[in-house]
Amino acid sequence: MRMIGLTGGIGSGKTTVAKIFATLGIPVFNADDTAKELMQNSPLLKEQLIQQFGAEVYQDGQLNKAYLSNIVFKDPYQLNLLNAIVHPASIQAAWDWAAQQNAPYVIKEAALIFESNAAEGLDQVIGVTAPLSLRIHRVMQRDQCTKADVEMRMRNQVSDSIKMKLCDWVIINNDQELLIPQVLKIHEALIKGL
Ligand code: ATP
């Protein structure tokens, strides 16, 4: 199955773009949701997370996101450890899912594609970009959080300008360019096998 990556920084509009592809009938895999689901339900991952970060990772059987975020967003080393546990399982889950789809291509939406070696095996990668100030504003509104919270999460991602250079396609989501025509152009090219 031809799998196309969809990436971009926090608040760039990946999920918004993914919804347009889904409307066109293209199956979409959300790597971030899958990672959370695996952390909650995979016995192997649960064991590894407890071993690495302590039993407090789970509270009454539920993933304690606040506890984990507090550890990993302050310390890049701990974040790398978390990613080394979660990413291989999430990458495999994407391929297992893709093998069951019936479509000209499928989309894999992930904030970290280049950072996690998930680009390996992907046919092409689409990047979504938006000005930093707009991204911060959108996430503050969506998540009801502070500017500092958003900036802390952004610190752990490769900068947008580097990321976009690695992409085969770039969608500009800056409140001026229309999204749907940009998605349609890429969809039509992918359908043609380009
Ligand atoms: P994250 O990496 O944090 O999951 P994301 O890249 O998936 O973010 P979205 O959730 O798609 O980004 O967008 C962030 C917020 O901005 C959402 O509330 C979304 O509705 C809004 N948004 C995105 N693009 C647009 C747009 N073109 N016009 C208006 N609102 C938008």
PDB file of C-alpha atoms and ligand atoms in Angstrom:
ATOM      1  CA  MET A   1       0.000   0.000   0.000  1.00  0.00           C
ATOM      2  CA  ARG A   2       1.261   3.454  -0.918  1.00  0.00           C
ATOM      3  CA  MET A   3       1.553   5.417   2.324  1.00  0.00           C
ATOM      4  CA  ILE A   4       1.936   9.214   2.221  1.00  0.00           C
ATOM      5  CA  GLY A   5       3.148  11.058   5.317  1.00  0.00           C
ATOM      6  CA  LEU A   6       1.410  14.225   6.524  1.00  0.00           C
ATOM      7  CA  THR A   7       3.409  16.293   8.949  1.00  0.00           C
ATOM      8  CA  GLY A   8       3.949  19.782  10.317  1.00  0.00           C
ATOM      9  CA  GLY A   9       4.602  21.555  13.580  1.00  0.00           C
ATOM     10  CA  ILE A  10       2.122  21.845  16.427  1.00  0.00           C
ATOM     11  CA  GLY A  11      -0.914  23.818  15.311  1.00  0.00           C
ATOM     12  CA  SER A  12       0.146  23.930  11.648  1.00  0.00           C
ATOM     13  CA  GLY A  13      -3.139  22.330  10.632  1.00  0.00           C
ATOM     14  CA  LYS A  14      -2.265  18.652  10.013  1.00  0.00           C
ATOM     15  CA  THR A  15      -5.558  17.347  11.391  1.00  0.00           C
ATOM     16  CA  THR A  16      -7.523  19.969   9.472  1.00  0.00           C
ATOM     17  CA  VAL A  17      -5.777  18.913   6.226  1.00  0.00           C
ATOM     18  CA  ALA A  18      -6.194  15.210   7.089  1.00  0.00           C
ATOM     19  CA  LYS A  19      -9.959  15.751   7.372  1.00  0.00           C
ATOM     20  CA  ILE A  20     -10.023  17.091   3.794  1.00  0.00           C
ATOM     21  CA  PHE A  21      -8.197  13.971   2.533  1.00  0.00           C
ATOM     22  CA  ALA A  22     -10.684  11.828   4.479  1.00  0.00           C
ATOM     23  CA  THR A  23     -13.569  13.676   2.812  1.00  0.00           C
ATOM     24  CA  LEU A  24     -12.032  12.675  -0.534  1.00  0.00           C
ATOM     25  CA  GLY A  25     -12.285   9.034   0.579  1.00  0.00           C
ATOM     26  CA  ILE A  26      -8.646   8.581   1.512  1.00  0.00           C
ATOM     27  CA  PRO A  27      -8.047   6.488   4.657  1.00  0.00           C
ATOM     28  CA  VAL A  28      -6.150   8.439   7.326  1.00  0.00           C
ATOM     29  CA  PHE A  29      -4.033   6.974  10.111  1.00  0.00           C
ATOM     30  CA  ASN A  30      -3.340   9.252  13.070  1.00  0.00           C
ATOM     31  CA  ALA A  31       0.027   8.263  14.535  1.00  0.00           C
ATOM     32  CA  ASP A  32      -0.317  10.454  17.608  1.00  0.00           C
ATOM     33  CA  ASP A  33      -3.705   8.985  18.561  1.00  0.00           C
ATOM     34  CA  THR A  34      -2.366   5.481  17.938  1.00  0.00           C
ATOM     35  CA  ALA A  35       0.665   6.141  20.138  1.00  0.00           C
ATOM     36  CA  LYS A  36      -1.659   7.221  22.972  1.00  0.00           C
ATOM     37  CA  GLU A  37      -3.861   4.177  22.418  1.00  0.00           C
ATOM     38  CA  LEU A  38      -0.854   1.839  22.505  1.00  0.00           C
ATOM     39  CA  MET A  39       0.489   3.473  25.677  1.00  0.00           C
ATOM     40  CA  GLN A  40      -2.904   2.902  27.268  1.00  0.00           C
ATOM     41  CA  ASN A  41      -3.522  -0.660  26.063  1.00  0.00           C
ATOM     42  CA  SER A  42      -0.390  -2.492  24.869  1.00  0.00           C
ATOM     43  CA  PRO A  43       0.874  -4.781  27.672  1.00  0.00           C
ATOM     44  CA  LEU A  44       4.438  -4.627  26.302  1.00  0.00           C
ATOM     45  CA  LEU A  45       4.514  -0.832  26.127  1.00  0.00           C
ATOM     46  CA  LYS A  46       2.943  -0.519  29.572  1.00  0.00           C
ATOM     47  CA  GLU A  47       5.622  -2.720  31.064  1.00  0.00           C
ATOM     48  CA  GLN A  48       8.407  -0.752  29.346  1.00  0.00           C
ATOM     49  CA  LEU A  49       6.969   2.620  30.389  1.00  0.00           C
ATOM     50  CA  ILE A  50       6.624   1.581  34.028  1.00  0.00           C
ATOM     51  CA  GLN A  51      10.172   0.215  34.000  1.00  0.00           C
ATOM     52  CA  GLN A  52      11.508   3.470  32.559  1.00  0.00           C
ATOM     53  CA  PHE A  53       9.401   6.149  34.243  1.00  0.00           C
ATOM     54  CA  GLY A  54       7.943   4.462  37.330  1.00  0.00           C
ATOM     55  CA  ALA A  55       4.589   3.014  38.372  1.00  0.00           C
ATOM     56  CA  GLU A  56       3.077   6.535  38.526  1.00  0.00           C
ATOM     57  CA  VAL A  57       2.835   6.477  34.699  1.00  0.00           C
ATOM     58  CA  TYR A  58      -0.532   4.788  35.310  1.00  0.00           C
ATOM     59  CA  GLN A  59      -3.068   6.016  37.803  1.00  0.00           C
ATOM     60  CA  ASP A  60      -6.070   3.743  38.422  1.00  0.00           C
ATOM     61  CA  GLY A  61      -5.146   1.924  35.203  1.00  0.00           C
ATOM     62  CA  GLN A  62      -5.215   5.120  33.128  1.00  0.00           C
ATOM     63  CA  LEU A  63      -2.177   6.691  31.469  1.00  0.00           C
ATOM     64  CA  ASN A  64      -1.119   9.630  33.649  1.00  0.00           C
ATOM     65  CA  LYS A  65      -0.419  12.115  30.836  1.00  0.00           C
ATOM     66  CA  ALA A  66       0.306  15.008  33.177  1.00  0.00           C
ATOM     67  CA  TYR A  67       2.973  13.009  35.038  1.00  0.00           C
ATOM     68  CA  LEU A  68       4.624  11.830  31.823  1.00  0.00           C
ATOM     69  CA  SER A  69       4.469  15.242  30.121  1.00  0.00           C
ATOM     70  CA  ASN A  70       6.045  16.824  33.147  1.00  0.00           C
ATOM     71  CA  ILE A  71       9.019  14.472  32.851  1.00  0.00           C
ATOM     72  CA  VAL A  72       9.573  14.440  29.107  1.00  0.00           C
ATOM     73  CA  PHE A  73       8.860  18.015  28.042  1.00  0.00           C
ATOM     74  CA  LYS A  74      11.471  19.305  30.467  1.00  0.00           C
ATOM     75  CA  ASP A  75      14.189  16.852  29.510  1.00  0.00           C
ATOM     76  CA  PRO A  76      15.043  15.944  25.902  1.00  0.00           C
ATOM     77  CA  TYR A  77      16.863  12.806  27.070  1.00  0.00           C
ATOM     78  CA  GLN A  78      13.692  11.468  28.733  1.00  0.00           C
ATOM     79  CA  LEU A  79      11.668  12.442  25.657  1.00  0.00           C
ATOM     80  CA  ASN A  80      14.051  10.440  23.470  1.00  0.00           C
ATOM     81  CA  LEU A  81      13.604   7.451  25.758  1.00  0.00           C
ATOM     82  CA  LEU A  82       9.823   7.737  25.547  1.00  0.00           C
ATOM     83  CA  ASN A  83       9.970   8.008  21.755  1.00  0.00           C
ATOM     84  CA  ALA A  84      12.318   5.019  21.523  1.00  0.00           C
ATOM     85  CA  ILE A  85       9.709   2.951  23.375  1.00  0.00           C
ATOM     86  CA  VAL A  86       6.610   4.215  21.577  1.00  0.00           C
ATOM     87  CA  HIS A  87       7.646   4.982  17.980  1.00  0.00           C
ATOM     88  CA  PRO A  88       8.627   1.489  16.770  1.00  0.00           C
ATOM     89  CA  ALA A  89       5.268   0.101  17.940  1.00  0.00           C
ATOM     90  CA  SER A  90       3.356   2.989  16.380  1.00  0.00           C
ATOM     91  CA  ILE A  91       5.259   2.680  13.058  1.00  0.00           C
ATOM     92  CA  GLN A  92       4.446  -1.048  12.912  1.00  0.00           C
ATOM     93  CA  ALA A  93       0.787  -0.351  13.719  1.00  0.00           C
ATOM     94  CA  ALA A  94       0.625   2.043  10.743  1.00  0.00           C
ATOM     95  CA  TRP A  95       1.913  -0.613   8.348  1.00  0.00           C
ATOM     96  CA  ASP A  96      -0.464  -3.256   9.758  1.00  0.00           C
ATOM     97  CA  TRP A  97      -3.356  -0.816   9.323  1.00  0.00           C
ATOM     98  CA  ALA A  98      -2.282   0.180   5.771  1.00  0.00           C
ATOM     99  CA  ALA A  99      -2.200  -3.457   4.662  1.00  0.00           C
ATOM    100  CA  GLN A 100      -5.932  -3.682   5.405  1.00  0.00           C
ATOM    101  CA  GLN A 101      -6.964  -0.592   3.414  1.00  0.00           C
ATOM    102  CA  ASN A 102      -8.326  -0.530  -0.086  1.00  0.00           C
ATOM    103  CA  ALA A 103      -7.584   2.864  -1.676  1.00  0.00           C
ATOM    104  CA  PRO A 104      -5.212   4.412  -4.236  1.00  0.00           C
ATOM    105  CA  TYR A 105      -3.066   5.592  -1.330  1.00  0.00           C
ATOM    106  CA  VAL A 106      -3.352   6.194   2.413  1.00  0.00           C
ATOM    107  CA  ILE A 107      -2.307   9.119   4.596  1.00  0.00           C
ATOM    108  CA  LYS A 108      -0.298   8.804   7.793  1.00  0.00           C
ATOM    109  CA  GLU A 109      -0.632  11.933   9.931  1.00  0.00           C
ATOM    110  CA  ALA A 110       2.198  12.391  12.431  1.00  0.00           C
ATOM    111  CA  ALA A 111       3.776  15.396  14.122  1.00  0.00           C
ATOM    112  CA  LEU A 112       7.130  13.633  14.181  1.00  0.00           C
ATOM    113  CA  ILE A 113       7.980  11.930  10.921  1.00  0.00           C
ATOM    114  CA  PHE A 114      11.537  13.015  10.270  1.00  0.00           C
ATOM    115  CA  GLU A 115      12.452  13.033  13.965  1.00  0.00           C
ATOM    116  CA  SER A 116      11.384   9.421  14.507  1.00  0.00           C
ATOM    117  CA  ASN A 117      12.659   7.681  11.351  1.00  0.00           C
ATOM    118  CA  ALA A 118       9.015   7.163  10.429  1.00  0.00           C
ATOM    119  CA  ALA A 119       9.747   8.665   6.998  1.00  0.00           C
ATOM    120  CA  GLU A 120      11.455   5.407   6.081  1.00  0.00           C
ATOM    121  CA  GLY A 121       9.220   3.434   3.765  1.00  0.00           C
ATOM    122  CA  LEU A 122       6.828   6.333   3.151  1.00  0.00           C
ATOM    123  CA  ASP A 123       6.215   6.990  -0.515  1.00  0.00           C
ATOM    124  CA  GLN A 124       6.107  10.787  -0.167  1.00  0.00           C
ATOM    125  CA  VAL A 125       5.643  13.317   2.623  1.00  0.00           C
ATOM    126  CA  ILE A 126       3.285  16.309   2.665  1.00  0.00           C
ATOM    127  CA  GLY A 127       4.176  19.180   5.001  1.00  0.00           C
ATOM    128  CA  VAL A 128       1.726  21.698   6.432  1.00  0.00           C
ATOM    129  CA  THR A 129       3.153  25.050   7.411  1.00  0.00           C
ATOM    130  CA  ALA A 130       1.782  28.202   9.035  1.00  0.00           C
ATOM    131  CA  PRO A 131       3.407  31.268  10.596  1.00  0.00           C
ATOM    132  CA  LEU A 132       4.640  30.620  14.129  1.00  0.00           C
ATOM    133  CA  SER A 133       2.491  33.311  15.735  1.00  0.00           C
ATOM    134  CA  LEU A 134      -0.648  31.915  14.090  1.00  0.00           C
ATOM    135  CA  ARG A 135       0.216  28.364  15.180  1.00  0.00           C
ATOM    136  CA  ILE A 136       0.672  29.506  18.783  1.00  0.00           C
ATOM    137  CA  HIS A 137      -2.593  31.443  18.686  1.00  0.00           C
ATOM    138  CA  ARG A 138      -4.527  28.485  17.214  1.00  0.00           C
ATOM    139  CA  VAL A 139      -3.204  25.995  19.781  1.00  0.00           C
ATOM    140  CA  MET A 140      -3.846  28.375  22.710  1.00  0.00           C
ATOM    141  CA  GLN A 141      -7.454  28.654  21.540  1.00  0.00           C
ATOM    142  CA  ARG A 142      -7.883  24.944  20.794  1.00  0.00           C
ATOM    143  CA  ASP A 143      -6.278  23.608  23.994  1.00  0.00           C
ATOM    144  CA  GLN A 144      -7.115  26.533  26.315  1.00  0.00           C
ATOM    145  CA  CYS A 145      -3.471  26.791  27.367  1.00  0.00           C
ATOM    146  CA  THR A 146      -0.848  29.507  27.726  1.00  0.00           C
ATOM    147  CA  LYS A 147       1.710  30.739  25.195  1.00  0.00           C
ATOM    148  CA  ALA A 148       4.462  29.279  27.394  1.00  0.00           C
ATOM    149  CA  ASP A 149       2.791  25.821  27.329  1.00  0.00           C
ATOM    150  CA  VAL A 150       2.716  25.844  23.525  1.00  0.00           C
ATOM    151  CA  GLU A 151       6.295  27.088  23.247  1.00  0.00           C
ATOM    152  CA  MET A 152       7.509  24.325  25.581  1.00  0.00           C
ATOM    153  CA  ARG A 153       5.926  21.669  23.339  1.00  0.00           C
ATOM    154  CA  MET A 154       7.353  23.339  20.221  1.00  0.00           C
ATOM    155  CA  ARG A 155      10.884  23.296  21.581  1.00  0.00           C
ATOM    156  CA  ASN A 156      11.099  19.537  21.053  1.00  0.00           C
ATOM    157  CA  GLN A 157      10.266  19.608  17.358  1.00  0.00           C
ATOM    158  CA  VAL A 158      12.552  20.164  14.386  1.00  0.00           C
ATOM    159  CA  SER A 159      11.973  23.697  13.093  1.00  0.00           C
ATOM    160  CA  ASP A 160       9.354  24.106  10.386  1.00  0.00           C
ATOM    161  CA  SER A 161      11.783  25.560   7.860  1.00  0.00           C
ATOM    162  CA  ILE A 162      14.010  22.458   8.026  1.00  0.00           C
ATOM    163  CA  LYS A 163      11.034  20.094   8.030  1.00  0.00           C
ATOM    164  CA  MET A 164       9.388  21.662   4.977  1.00  0.00           C
ATOM    165  CA  LYS A 165      12.581  21.319   2.919  1.00  0.00           C
ATOM    166  CA  LEU A 166      12.399  17.553   3.484  1.00  0.00           C
ATOM    167  CA  CYS A 167       8.795  17.323   2.240  1.00  0.00           C
ATOM    168  CA  ASP A 168       7.715  16.455  -1.303  1.00  0.00           C
ATOM    169  CA  TRP A 169       4.677  18.748  -1.049  1.00  0.00           C
ATOM    170  CA  VAL A 170       4.057  21.811   1.124  1.00  0.00           C
ATOM    171  CA  ILE A 171       0.605  23.101   2.052  1.00  0.00           C
ATOM    172  CA  ILE A 172       0.489  26.698   3.264  1.00  0.00           C
ATOM    173  CA  ASN A 173      -2.131  27.197   5.971  1.00  0.00           C
ATOM    174  CA  ASN A 174      -1.751  30.887   6.745  1.00  0.00           C
ATOM    175  CA  ASP A 175      -5.359  32.130   6.694  1.00  0.00           C
ATOM    176  CA  GLN A 176      -4.800  33.547   3.193  1.00  0.00           C
ATOM    177  CA  GLU A 177      -4.232  30.556   0.923  1.00  0.00           C
ATOM    178  CA  LEU A 178      -7.272  28.281   0.547  1.00  0.00           C
ATOM    179  CA  LEU A 179      -6.657  24.759   1.832  1.00  0.00           C
ATOM    180  CA  ILE A 180      -9.038  22.700  -0.321  1.00  0.00           C
ATOM    181  CA  PRO A 181      -7.478  23.594  -3.737  1.00  0.00           C
ATOM    182  CA  GLN A 182      -4.012  22.810  -2.357  1.00  0.00           C
ATOM    183  CA  VAL A 183      -5.177  19.391  -1.126  1.00  0.00           C
ATOM    184  CA  LEU A 184      -7.014  18.664  -4.387  1.00  0.00           C
ATOM    185  CA  LYS A 185      -3.880  19.392  -6.428  1.00  0.00           C
ATOM    186  CA  ILE A 186      -1.868  16.868  -4.406  1.00  0.00           C
ATOM    187  CA  HIS A 187      -4.691  14.307  -4.395  1.00  0.00           C
ATOM    188  CA  GLU A 188      -5.021  14.476  -8.187  1.00  0.00           C
ATOM    189  CA  ALA A 189      -1.282  14.004  -8.639  1.00  0.00           C
ATOM    190  CA  LEU A 190      -1.230  11.054  -6.245  1.00  0.00           C
ATOM    191  CA  ILE A 191      -4.219   9.442  -7.965  1.00  0.00           C
ATOM    192  CA  LYS A 192      -2.309   9.701 -11.257  1.00  0.00           C
ATOM    193  CA  GLY A 193       0.542   7.864  -9.582  1.00  0.00           C
ATOM    194  CA  LEU A 194       2.905  10.844  -9.564  1.00  0.00           C
TER     195      LEU A 194
HETATM  196  P1  ATP B   1      -1.266  19.406  16.668  1.00  0.00           P
HETATM  197  O1  ATP B   1       0.071  19.071  16.150  1.00  0.00           O
HETATM  198  O2  ATP B   1      -1.197  20.200  17.918  1.00  0.00           O
HETATM  199  O3  ATP B   1      -2.209  18.219  16.775  1.00  0.00           O
HETATM  200  P2  ATP B   1      -2.341  20.196  14.077  1.00  0.00           P
HETATM  201  O4  ATP B   1      -1.174  20.494  13.211  1.00  0.00           O
HETATM  202  O5  ATP B   1      -3.048  18.897  13.841  1.00  0.00           O
HETATM  203  O6  ATP B   1      -1.978  20.401  15.602  1.00  0.00           O
HETATM  204  P3  ATP B   1      -4.957  21.390  13.823  1.00  0.00           P
HETATM  205  O7  ATP B   1      -5.505  20.743  15.044  1.00  0.00           O
HETATM  206  O8  ATP B   1      -5.437  20.927  12.489  1.00  0.00           O
HETATM  207  O9  ATP B   1      -3.348  21.402  13.845  1.00  0.00           O
HETATM  208  O10 ATP B   1      -5.178  22.970  13.888  1.00  0.00           O
HETATM  209  C1  ATP B   1      -4.956  23.689  15.091  1.00  0.00           C
HETATM  210  C2  ATP B   1      -6.174  24.564  15.390  1.00  0.00           C
HETATM  211  O11 ATP B   1      -6.254  25.564  14.394  1.00  0.00           O
HETATM  212  C3  ATP B   1      -7.487  23.776  15.338  1.00  0.00           C
HETATM  213  O12 ATP B   1      -8.343  24.281  16.326  1.00  0.00           O
HETATM  214  C4  ATP B   1      -8.019  24.078  13.942  1.00  0.00           C
HETATM  215  O13 ATP B   1      -9.429  24.029  13.898  1.00  0.00           O
HETATM  216  C5  ATP B   1      -7.491  25.488  13.682  1.00  0.00           C
HETATM  217  N1  ATP B   1      -7.203  25.700  12.257  1.00  0.00           N
HETATM  218  C6  ATP B   1      -6.291  25.027  11.512  1.00  0.00           C
HETATM  219  N2  ATP B   1      -6.281  25.474  10.244  1.00  0.00           N
HETATM  220  C7  ATP B   1      -7.207  26.442  10.194  1.00  0.00           C
HETATM  221  C8  ATP B   1      -7.670  27.310   9.147  1.00  0.00           C
HETATM  222  N3  ATP B   1      -7.178  27.258   7.903  1.00  0.00           N
HETATM  223  N4  ATP B   1      -8.628  28.195   9.470  1.00  0.00           N
HETATM  224  C9  ATP B   1      -9.140  28.270  10.704  1.00  0.00           C
HETATM  225  N5  ATP B   1      -8.740  27.502  11.742  1.00  0.00           N
HETATM  226  C10 ATP B   1      -7.793  26.601  11.486  1.00  0.00           C
END
